[in-house]
mmCIF file of C-alpha atoms in Angstrom:
data_model
loop_
_atom_site.group_PDB
_atom_site.id
_atom_site.type_symbol
_atom_site.label_atom_id
_atom_site.label_comp_id
_atom_site.label_asym_id
_atom_site.label_seq_id
_atom_site.Cartn_x
_atom_site.Cartn_y
_atom_site.Cartn_z
ATOM 1 C CA MET A 287 7.088 47.418 36.616
ATOM 2 C CA ILE A 288 4.511 44.840 37.974
ATOM 3 C CA HIS A 289 7.269 42.189 37.073
ATOM 4 C CA ARG A 290 10.680 43.857 38.736
ATOM 5 C CA TRP A 291 8.527 45.264 41.836
ATOM 6 C CA GLY A 292 7.154 42.103 42.535
ATOM 7 C CA GLY A 293 10.186 40.165 41.415
ATOM 8 C CA ALA A 294 11.906 42.284 44.177
ATOM 9 C CA VAL A 295 10.052 41.146 46.817
ATOM 10 C CA ILE A 296 9.141 37.358 46.170
ATOM 11 C CA GLY A 297 12.257 36.869 44.759
ATOM 12 C CA VAL A 298 14.129 35.890 47.464
ATOM 13 C CA PHE A 299 11.591 33.364 48.181
ATOM 14 C CA LEU A 300 11.939 31.846 44.437
ATOM 15 C CA MET A 301 15.352 31.845 44.569
ATOM 16 C CA LEU A 302 15.513 29.934 48.100
ATOM 17 C CA ILE A 303 12.715 27.237 46.467
ATOM 18 C CA GLY A 304 14.715 27.137 43.694
ATOM 19 C CA LEU A 305 17.886 26.174 45.412
ATOM 20 C CA THR A 306 16.859 23.786 48.143
ATOM 21 C CA GLY A 307 15.329 21.858 44.703
ATOM 22 C CA ALA A 308 17.571 21.379 43.187
ATOM 23 C CA VAL A 309 20.226 19.934 45.928
ATOM 24 C CA LEU A 310 17.021 17.531 47.002
ATOM 25 C CA LEU A 311 16.634 16.456 43.588
ATOM 26 C CA HIS A 312 20.149 14.297 44.135
ATOM 27 C CA ARG A 313 19.442 13.652 48.012
ATOM 28 C CA ASP A 314 19.696 10.035 47.412
ATOM 29 C CA ALA A 315 23.550 10.540 46.402
ATOM 30 C CA TRP A 316 24.614 13.192 49.456
ATOM 31 C CA ILE A 317 22.823 11.087 51.515
ATOM 32 C CA SER A 318 24.684 7.793 50.830
ATOM 33 C CA VAL A 319 28.202 9.252 51.161
ATOM 34 C CA SER A 320 26.995 9.718 54.693
ATOM 35 C CA LEU A 321 26.542 6.133 55.546
ATOM 36 C CA PRO A 322 28.026 2.861 55.730
ATOM 37 C CA ASP A 323 28.486 0.756 52.090
ATOM 38 C CA ALA A 324 24.842 -1.007 51.638
ATOM 39 C CA ARG A 325 26.652 -3.732 49.093
ATOM 40 C CA SER A 326 28.704 -4.994 52.326
ATOM 41 C CA ALA A 327 25.268 -5.910 54.066
ATOM 42 C CA ALA A 328 23.543 -9.325 53.668
ATOM 43 C CA ALA A 329 20.738 -9.641 50.863
ATOM 44 C CA LEU A 330 17.677 -8.228 51.416
ATOM 45 C CA ASP A 331 14.995 -10.684 52.861
ATOM 46 C CA VAL A 332 12.157 -8.824 52.787
ATOM 47 C CA ALA A 333 9.130 -10.625 54.995
ATOM 48 C CA THR A 334 11.963 -10.865 57.987
ATOM 49 C CA LEU A 335 12.911 -7.602 57.663
ATOM 50 C CA LEU A 336 9.401 -6.473 57.532
ATOM 51 C CA GLN A 337 9.054 -8.304 60.933
ATOM 52 C CA GLN A 338 12.122 -7.204 62.908
ATOM 53 C CA VAL A 339 11.001 -3.433 61.981
ATOM 54 C CA SER A 340 7.280 -3.424 62.761
ATOM 55 C CA SER A 341 8.035 -5.353 65.653
ATOM 56 C CA ASP A 342 10.293 -2.823 67.242
ATOM 57 C CA PRO A 343 8.998 -0.288 69.404
ATOM 58 C CA ALA A 344 12.110 2.063 69.548
ATOM 59 C CA LEU A 345 11.839 2.384 65.737
ATOM 60 C CA ASP A 346 7.333 2.644 66.103
ATOM 61 C CA ALA A 347 7.231 2.283 62.499
ATOM 62 C CA ARG A 348 4.858 4.296 60.617
ATOM 63 C CA PHE A 349 5.951 4.317 56.500
ATOM 64 C CA ILE A 350 9.076 1.579 55.904
ATOM 65 C CA ILE A 351 11.063 2.778 52.617
ATOM 66 C CA LEU A 352 12.862 -0.605 50.672
ATOM 67 C CA PRO A 353 15.986 0.172 48.630
ATOM 68 C CA SER A 354 15.521 1.210 45.010
ATOM 69 C CA ASP A 355 18.264 1.245 42.009
ATOM 70 C CA ARG A 356 19.061 5.038 43.402
ATOM 71 C CA PHE A 357 18.933 4.204 47.433
ATOM 72 C CA GLY A 358 20.207 1.114 48.590
ATOM 73 C CA TYR A 359 19.138 1.502 52.251
ATOM 74 C CA VAL A 360 15.724 1.149 54.258
ATOM 75 C CA GLU A 361 13.812 4.460 55.852
ATOM 76 C CA VAL A 362 11.982 4.238 58.218
ATOM 77 C CA ARG A 363 9.290 6.825 59.667
ATOM 78 C CA SER A 364 7.545 7.063 62.448
ATOM 79 C CA GLY A 365 4.422 9.144 63.516
ATOM 80 C CA THR A 366 6.578 12.196 64.796
ATOM 81 C CA ASP A 367 9.789 12.949 63.218
ATOM 82 C CA ALA A 368 11.608 10.660 64.183
ATOM 83 C CA GLY A 369 13.250 7.728 61.753
ATOM 84 C CA ALA A 370 16.013 5.762 61.083
ATOM 85 C CA TYR A 371 18.212 4.530 57.808
ATOM 86 C CA LEU A 372 18.713 0.543 57.814
ATOM 87 C CA ASP A 373 21.265 -1.682 55.335
ATOM 88 C CA PRO A 374 19.483 -5.001 53.926
ATOM 89 C CA SER A 375 20.320 -6.666 56.562
ATOM 90 C CA GLY A 376 18.337 -4.503 58.968
ATOM 91 C CA ARG A 377 21.370 -3.274 60.822
ATOM 92 C CA ILE A 378 20.634 0.291 61.987
ATOM 93 C CA VAL A 379 23.288 2.413 60.114
ATOM 94 C CA ALA A 380 21.538 6.274 61.551
ATOM 95 C CA GLN A 381 18.510 7.164 63.641
ATOM 96 C CA TRP A 382 17.359 10.866 64.286
ATOM 97 C CA GLU A 383 14.464 11.680 66.334
ATOM 98 C CA SER A 384 14.158 15.160 65.601
ATOM 99 C CA ARG A 385 13.931 16.229 61.524
ATOM 100 C CA TRP A 386 16.460 18.658 62.514
ATOM 101 C CA GLU A 387 19.236 16.011 63.155
ATOM 102 C CA ARG A 388 18.815 15.205 59.115
ATOM 103 C CA PRO A 389 20.021 18.233 56.391
ATOM 104 C CA GLU A 390 16.998 16.175 54.191
ATOM 105 C CA HIS A 391 14.899 16.865 56.534
ATOM 106 C CA TRP A 392 15.230 20.317 57.144
ATOM 107 C CA LEU A 393 15.927 21.210 53.902
ATOM 108 C CA PHE A 394 12.643 19.403 52.257
ATOM 109 C CA ASP A 395 10.450 21.194 55.078
ATOM 110 C CA LEU A 396 12.437 24.491 53.494
ATOM 111 C CA HIS A 397 11.085 23.661 50.427
ATOM 112 C CA ALA A 398 7.637 22.929 50.391
ATOM 113 C CA THR A 399 6.912 24.792 53.453
ATOM 114 C CA LEU A 400 9.327 27.035 54.457
ATOM 115 C CA LEU A 401 9.561 25.091 57.744
ATOM 116 C CA ALA A 402 6.392 26.684 58.560
ATOM 117 C CA GLY A 403 4.210 23.430 58.217
ATOM 118 C CA LYS A 404 0.360 23.520 56.130
ATOM 119 C CA PRO A 405 0.555 27.544 56.017
ATOM 120 C CA GLY A 406 3.886 27.677 54.910
ATOM 121 C CA GLU A 407 3.240 25.011 52.191
ATOM 122 C CA ILE A 408 0.197 27.121 50.682
ATOM 123 C CA ILE A 409 2.512 30.120 50.803
ATOM 124 C CA ALA A 410 4.666 28.779 48.897
ATOM 125 C CA GLY A 411 1.690 27.495 46.329
ATOM 126 C CA VAL A 412 0.609 31.157 46.297
ATOM 127 C CA PHE A 413 4.785 32.181 45.584
ATOM 128 C CA ALA A 414 5.029 29.518 42.648
ATOM 129 C CA LEU A 415 1.332 30.947 40.980
ATOM 130 C CA ALA A 416 3.299 34.269 41.369
ATOM 131 C CA GLY A 417 7.059 32.749 39.646
ATOM 132 C CA LEU A 418 4.516 31.379 36.595
ATOM 133 C CA VAL A 419 3.702 35.201 36.214
ATOM 134 C CA PHE A 420 7.139 36.207 36.072
ATOM 135 C CA VAL A 421 7.759 33.575 33.862
ATOM 136 C CA ILE A 422 5.171 34.740 31.414
ATOM 137 C CA THR A 423 5.683 38.416 31.470
ATOM 138 C CA GLY A 424 9.220 37.806 31.433
ATOM 139 C CA VAL A 425 9.046 36.842 27.825
ATOM 140 C CA ILE A 426 6.456 38.918 27.186
ATOM 141 C CA LEU A 427 8.863 41.660 28.497
ATOM 142 C CA TRP A 428 12.589 39.979 26.304
ATOM 143 C CA TRP A 429 10.210 39.399 23.167
ATOM 144 C CA PRO A 430 11.165 43.338 22.135
ATOM 145 C CA THR A 431 14.534 42.500 22.840
ATOM 146 C CA ARG A 432 15.166 39.207 21.360
ATOM 147 C CA LYS A 433 17.160 40.236 17.967
ATOM 148 C CA THR A 434 20.316 41.364 21.217
ATOM 149 C CA PHE A 435 19.622 37.731 22.962
ATOM 150 C CA GLU A 436 23.003 36.914 24.115
ATOM 151 C CA TRP A 437 23.617 33.185 25.538
ATOM 152 C CA ARG A 438 25.452 34.043 28.748
ATOM 153 C CA LEU A 439 25.529 31.944 32.372
ATOM 154 C CA TRP A 440 26.698 35.097 33.880
ATOM 155 C CA PRO A 441 26.166 38.810 33.506
ATOM 156 C CA ARG A 442 29.070 40.193 30.657
ATOM 157 C CA ARG A 443 29.170 43.048 34.162
ATOM 158 C CA MET A 444 27.778 43.284 37.110
ATOM 159 C CA THR A 445 26.070 46.744 36.152
ATOM 160 C CA ARG A 446 22.467 46.981 36.383
ATOM 161 C CA PRO A 447 22.106 46.984 32.588
ATOM 162 C CA SER A 448 24.400 44.120 32.115
ATOM 163 C CA ILE A 449 21.683 42.209 34.759
ATOM 164 C CA ILE A 450 18.502 43.066 33.259
ATOM 165 C CA ARG A 451 20.179 41.570 29.738
ATOM 166 C CA HIS A 452 21.302 38.052 31.171
ATOM 167 C CA HIS A 453 17.899 37.911 33.265
ATOM 168 C CA ARG A 454 16.338 38.474 30.332
ATOM 169 C CA ASP A 455 17.766 35.943 27.750
ATOM 170 C CA LEU A 456 18.748 33.259 30.272
ATOM 171 C CA GLY A 457 15.169 33.928 31.586
ATOM 172 C CA VAL A 458 13.598 33.171 27.893
ATOM 173 C CA VAL A 459 15.967 30.169 27.438
ATOM 174 C CA VAL A 460 14.603 28.158 31.265
ATOM 175 C CA ALA A 461 10.973 29.897 30.987
ATOM 176 C CA PRO A 462 9.985 25.767 30.321
ATOM 177 C CA LEU A 463 11.590 23.804 32.608
ATOM 178 C CA VAL A 464 11.428 27.127 35.029
ATOM 179 C CA PHE A 465 7.509 27.050 34.235
ATOM 180 C CA LEU A 466 6.997 23.397 34.508
ATOM 181 C CA SER A 467 8.837 23.310 37.998
ATOM 182 C CA LEU A 468 6.296 25.964 39.212
ATOM 183 C CA LEU A 469 3.549 24.988 37.287
ATOM 184 C CA THR A 470 3.844 21.674 39.099
ATOM 185 C CA GLY A 471 5.140 22.976 43.264
ATOM 186 C CA ALA A 472 1.903 25.191 43.155
ATOM 187 C CA ALA A 473 -0.632 22.062 41.960
ATOM 188 C CA MET A 474 0.575 19.864 44.774
ATOM 189 C CA ALA A 475 1.447 22.457 47.223
ATOM 190 C CA ILE A 476 -2.524 24.186 46.484
ATOM 191 C CA LYS A 477 -4.812 21.047 46.484
ATOM 192 C CA PRO A 478 -7.530 22.999 44.307
ATOM 193 C CA VAL A 479 -4.681 24.288 41.912
ATOM 194 C CA GLY A 480 -4.210 20.328 41.126
ATOM 195 C CA ALA A 481 -7.936 20.124 40.862
ATOM 196 C CA ILE A 482 -8.606 22.766 38.435
ATOM 197 C CA LEU A 483 -5.989 21.746 35.868
ATOM 198 C CA VAL A 484 -7.066 17.903 35.370
ATOM 199 C CA MET A 485 -10.742 18.804 35.693
ATOM 200 C CA PRO A 486 -11.287 18.484 32.040
ATOM 201 C CA LEU A 487 -10.439 15.169 32.977
ATOM 202 C CA ASN A 488 -12.465 14.554 36.350
ATOM 203 C CA THR A 489 -14.418 16.565 38.875
ATOM 204 C CA PRO A 490 -12.720 16.764 42.313
ATOM 205 C CA ALA A 491 -15.307 14.368 43.699
ATOM 206 C CA GLU A 492 -14.591 11.310 41.249
ATOM 207 C CA LEU A 493 -10.869 12.060 42.420
ATOM 208 C CA GLN A 494 -11.317 11.642 46.233
ATOM 209 C CA ALA A 495 -13.650 8.333 45.388
ATOM 210 C CA SER A 496 -11.259 6.925 43.092
ATOM 211 C CA ILE A 497 -7.718 6.726 46.357
ATOM 212 C CA LYS A 498 -10.564 6.799 48.805
ATOM 213 C CA PRO A 499 -9.245 3.926 51.395
ATOM 214 C CA PRO A 500 -11.342 0.457 52.245
ATOM 215 C CA VAL A 501 -12.213 0.049 56.091
ATOM 216 C CA ALA A 502 -10.679 -2.783 58.198
ATOM 217 C CA ASP A 503 -12.851 -4.115 60.449
ATOM 218 C CA GLY A 504 -11.681 -5.360 63.338
ATOM 219 C CA ALA A 505 -8.272 -4.334 62.784
ATOM 220 C CA LYS A 506 -5.496 -3.521 65.822
ATOM 221 C CA PRO A 507 -2.194 -2.392 65.107
ATOM 222 C CA ASP A 508 -0.456 -4.883 67.477
ATOM 223 C CA GLY A 509 2.416 -5.358 65.140
ATOM 224 C CA LYS A 510 1.427 -8.850 64.432
ATOM 225 C CA TYR A 511 1.487 -8.836 60.478
ATOM 226 C CA ALA A 512 0.729 -11.626 58.268
ATOM 227 C CA TRP A 513 3.538 -10.534 55.943
ATOM 228 C CA GLU A 514 4.191 -13.887 54.391
ATOM 229 C CA SER A 515 0.559 -14.063 52.938
ATOM 230 C CA MET A 516 0.430 -10.398 52.040
ATOM 231 C CA LEU A 517 3.499 -10.110 49.873
ATOM 232 C CA ALA A 518 2.830 -13.514 48.305
ATOM 233 C CA SER A 519 -0.367 -11.664 47.072
ATOM 234 C CA ALA A 520 1.524 -8.553 46.097
ATOM 235 C CA ARG A 521 4.071 -10.963 43.903
ATOM 236 C CA ALA A 522 0.887 -12.734 42.092
ATOM 237 C CA ALA A 523 -1.144 -9.248 41.734
ATOM 238 C CA TYR A 524 2.137 -7.951 39.708
ATOM 239 C CA PRO A 525 5.316 -9.833 39.451
ATOM 240 C CA GLU A 526 6.899 -7.600 37.836
ATOM 241 C CA ALA A 527 6.619 -4.394 40.455
ATOM 242 C CA ARG A 528 9.197 -3.812 42.689
ATOM 243 C CA LEU A 529 7.485 -3.248 46.775
ATOM 244 C CA ALA A 530 8.447 0.341 47.754
ATOM 245 C CA ILE A 531 6.904 1.188 50.221
ATOM 246 C CA ILE A 532 5.301 -0.078 53.654
ATOM 247 C CA GLY A 533 1.958 1.839 55.394
ATOM 248 C CA LEU A 534 1.081 0.370 59.156
ATOM 249 C CA PRO A 535 -1.825 1.347 60.603
ATOM 250 C CA SER A 536 -1.679 3.909 63.497
ATOM 251 C CA GLU A 537 -5.369 2.986 64.680
ATOM 252 C CA PRO A 538 -7.933 0.218 65.166
ATOM 253 C CA GLY A 539 -10.336 -0.261 61.960
ATOM 254 C CA LYS A 540 -7.305 1.382 59.482
ATOM 255 C CA PRO A 541 -5.966 -0.755 56.846
ATOM 256 C CA MET A 542 -1.984 -1.220 55.831
ATOM 257 C CA PHE A 543 -0.719 -0.804 52.379
ATOM 258 C CA LEU A 544 1.750 -1.823 50.318
ATOM 259 C CA ARG A 545 2.854 0.465 47.571
ATOM 260 C CA LEU A 546 4.400 -0.976 44.289
ATOM 261 C CA ALA A 547 6.032 0.194 40.767
ATOM 262 C CA GLN A 548 5.687 -1.240 37.600
ATOM 263 C CA PRO A 549 8.229 -1.161 35.621
ATOM 264 C CA SER A 550 6.466 1.630 33.543
ATOM 265 C CA GLU A 551 5.055 3.983 35.897
ATOM 266 C CA TRP A 552 6.545 7.278 36.033
ATOM 267 C CA THR A 553 7.004 7.868 39.977
ATOM 268 C CA GLU A 554 10.019 5.831 41.364
ATOM 269 C CA ASN A 555 8.261 4.306 44.435
ATOM 270 C CA GLY A 556 4.920 3.724 42.223
ATOM 271 C CA ARG A 557 0.981 4.707 42.662
ATOM 272 C CA THR A 558 0.038 1.213 43.228
ATOM 273 C CA MET A 559 -1.573 0.574 46.273
ATOM 274 C CA LEU A 560 -2.327 -3.139 47.723
ATOM 275 C CA TRP A 561 -4.959 -2.726 51.108
ATOM 276 C CA TYR A 562 -4.469 -5.352 53.486
ATOM 277 C CA HIS A 563 -6.427 -6.336 56.798
ATOM 278 C CA PRO A 564 -3.329 -5.845 58.993
ATOM 279 C CA ASN A 565 -4.322 -8.868 61.263
ATOM 280 C CA THR A 566 -5.569 -11.354 59.038
ATOM 281 C CA GLY A 567 -3.484 -10.506 55.456
ATOM 282 C CA ALA A 568 -6.788 -10.205 53.640
ATOM 283 C CA LEU A 569 -6.947 -7.833 50.647
ATOM 284 C CA LEU A 570 -9.167 -5.248 50.949
ATOM 285 C CA GLN A 571 -8.730 -2.495 47.881
ATOM 286 C CA ASN A 572 -6.390 -2.814 44.850
ATOM 287 C CA ASP A 573 -5.356 0.114 42.839
ATOM 288 C CA ASN A 574 -3.741 -0.564 39.919
ATOM 289 C CA GLY A 575 -1.455 3.079 39.212
ATOM 290 C CA LEU A 576 -1.711 2.588 35.535
ATOM 291 C CA LYS A 577 -5.192 2.169 35.654
ATOM 292 C CA LEU A 578 -6.587 4.851 37.730
ATOM 293 C CA ILE A 579 -9.101 7.004 36.271
ATOM 294 C CA PRO A 580 -7.510 9.989 34.368
ATOM 295 C CA GLY A 581 -8.268 12.564 36.494
ATOM 296 C CA MET A 582 -5.821 11.149 39.047
ATOM 297 C CA GLN A 583 -3.176 9.942 36.761
ATOM 298 C CA ALA A 584 -2.110 12.549 36.039
ATOM 299 C CA TYR A 585 -2.423 14.258 39.179
ATOM 300 C CA PHE A 586 -0.265 11.656 39.968
ATOM 301 C CA SER A 587 2.240 13.143 37.941
ATOM 302 C CA PHE A 588 2.995 16.491 38.842
ATOM 303 C CA TYR A 589 5.342 14.748 41.522
ATOM 304 C CA PRO A 590 7.811 12.853 38.519
ATOM 305 C CA LEU A 591 7.555 16.368 36.598
ATOM 306 C CA HIS A 592 8.406 18.033 39.588
ATOM 307 C CA THR A 593 11.184 15.971 40.538
ATOM 308 C CA GLY A 594 12.841 14.431 37.231
ATOM 309 C CA GLU A 595 11.186 10.654 37.975
ATOM 310 C CA ALA A 596 9.556 10.711 34.795
ATOM 311 C CA GLY A 597 12.489 11.132 32.115
ATOM 312 C CA GLY A 598 15.226 9.662 34.315
ATOM 313 C CA ILE A 599 18.639 11.096 35.102
ATOM 314 C CA VAL A 600 18.132 13.826 31.795
ATOM 315 C CA HIS A 601 15.121 14.688 33.085
ATOM 316 C CA ARG A 602 16.312 14.860 36.690
ATOM 317 C CA TRP A 603 19.788 16.939 35.218
ATOM 318 C CA LEU A 604 16.767 19.762 33.587
ATOM 319 C CA MET A 605 15.320 19.839 36.575
ATOM 320 C CA THR A 606 18.382 20.837 38.171
ATOM 321 C CA LEU A 607 19.155 23.507 35.671
ATOM 322 C CA SER A 608 15.660 24.671 36.025
ATOM 323 C CA GLY A 609 15.623 25.128 40.392
ATOM 324 C CA ILE A 610 19.890 26.803 39.686
ATOM 325 C CA ALA A 611 18.446 29.003 37.246
ATOM 326 C CA LEU A 612 15.254 30.137 39.413
ATOM 327 C CA ALA A 613 17.759 29.859 42.194
ATOM 328 C CA LEU A 614 20.568 32.633 39.830
ATOM 329 C CA LEU A 615 18.004 34.676 38.183
ATOM 330 C CA GLY A 616 15.664 35.741 41.881
ATOM 331 C CA ALA A 617 19.542 36.251 43.434
ATOM 332 C CA LEU A 618 20.922 38.761 40.901
ATOM 333 C CA ALA A 619 17.301 40.653 40.132
ATOM 334 C CA VAL A 620 16.693 40.779 43.916
ATOM 335 C CA TRP A 621 20.537 42.232 44.590
ATOM 336 C CA SER A 622 20.359 44.459 41.268
ATOM 337 C CA PHE A 623 17.078 45.923 42.463
ATOM 338 C CA TRP A 624 17.395 46.598 45.742
ATOM 339 C CA ARG A 625 21.031 48.336 45.120
ATOM 340 C CA ASP A 626 19.384 50.451 42.562
ATOM 341 C CA GLN A 627 17.198 51.521 45.283
ATOM 342 C CA PHE A 628 19.456 52.465 47.933
ATOM 343 C CA GLY A 629 22.993 52.129 46.652
ATOM 344 C CA PRO A 630 25.566 54.761 45.877
ATOM 345 C CA ALA A 631 24.028 55.082 42.020
ATOM 346 C CA ARG A 632 20.598 55.688 43.845
ATOM 347 C CA ARG A 633 22.353 58.295 46.620
ATOM 348 C CA SER A 634 24.269 60.019 44.277
ATOM 349 C CA ARG A 635 21.417 60.737 42.205
ATOM 350 C CA ALA A 636 19.799 61.944 44.899
ATOM 351 C CA SER A 637 22.242 64.468 45.707
ATOM 352 C CA HIS A 638 22.572 65.959 42.378
ATOM 353 C CA GLN A 639 18.684 66.238 42.699
ATOM 354 C CA ARG A 640 18.712 68.028 46.194
ATOM 355 C CA THR A 641 21.881 70.043 44.718
ATOM 356 C CA SER A 642 20.477 71.280 40.976
ATOM 357 C CA SER A 643 17.581 72.419 43.137
ATOM 358 C CA THR A 644 18.816 74.680 45.366
#
């Protein structure tokens, strides 16, 4: 009863989260289709590009995301919802002032926060935790009917018994993938959940202390950065790593960072952070993503496990299947339940009961 009524109410949100998640897993591919071919641009000169972007007041850059194997464009994000895509030569190919102008941004907000900011992120995390309960109780409910298992992508008939059977059988097949999606999603949306999961490895205080950024005394975000020395320092420290993200300071006393992806890191953009004084280019702190404390490495693994980055294209398509299955199971369950409650069959039974009682 709890599984049925809970799924009927929360199933709508799980359907939404699953469907948007499946679409976002392939965002790089469908964004690229709408932009000019990046391969026709000049080769990427990182130092020149960074100097150009960081000194352009119209871009107001706070984060600069460099091209990867999956996405050939530079993405610039400002301190607001504004941003731009640039080709490797630095030419702007798309620019926006609001997240509503780019489907990938409002879809992500819909998926992660239900378009409600931080409170919505917590609510989405609670829905994910509820989804975990549905996965567990669903497997328990399926077990007595396991001998009638039938593999079908779609119900044999759009009747309540057929939908229930399909729901149970398909649900148990995708249960491990859906469980992983919901667990990692809940861990990222609700920080205490993630901290509890890695608590056997390290305490929350140890996690926080392990990634605390340094202080850059006297730093001023004036747009004049020592790019050459910082890039040379990063290449010397991690010669095989790919420079992925640059974070620029937004206020005095704050450092800037270069985020690198080492070949064996799960996350596409890595978790290796080099912190610099923005004006002098002095290295302030070196956080090797492969040598973080065990709890922090486990915590950072939630994202690549959730997005399919940990296991390449196979993992990404498995997580896509998880999102589609979650959407399908949620949609059919909600539709079947409420049709049964208020549809023609329900009204017919109620009418028959009234006739019989007179």
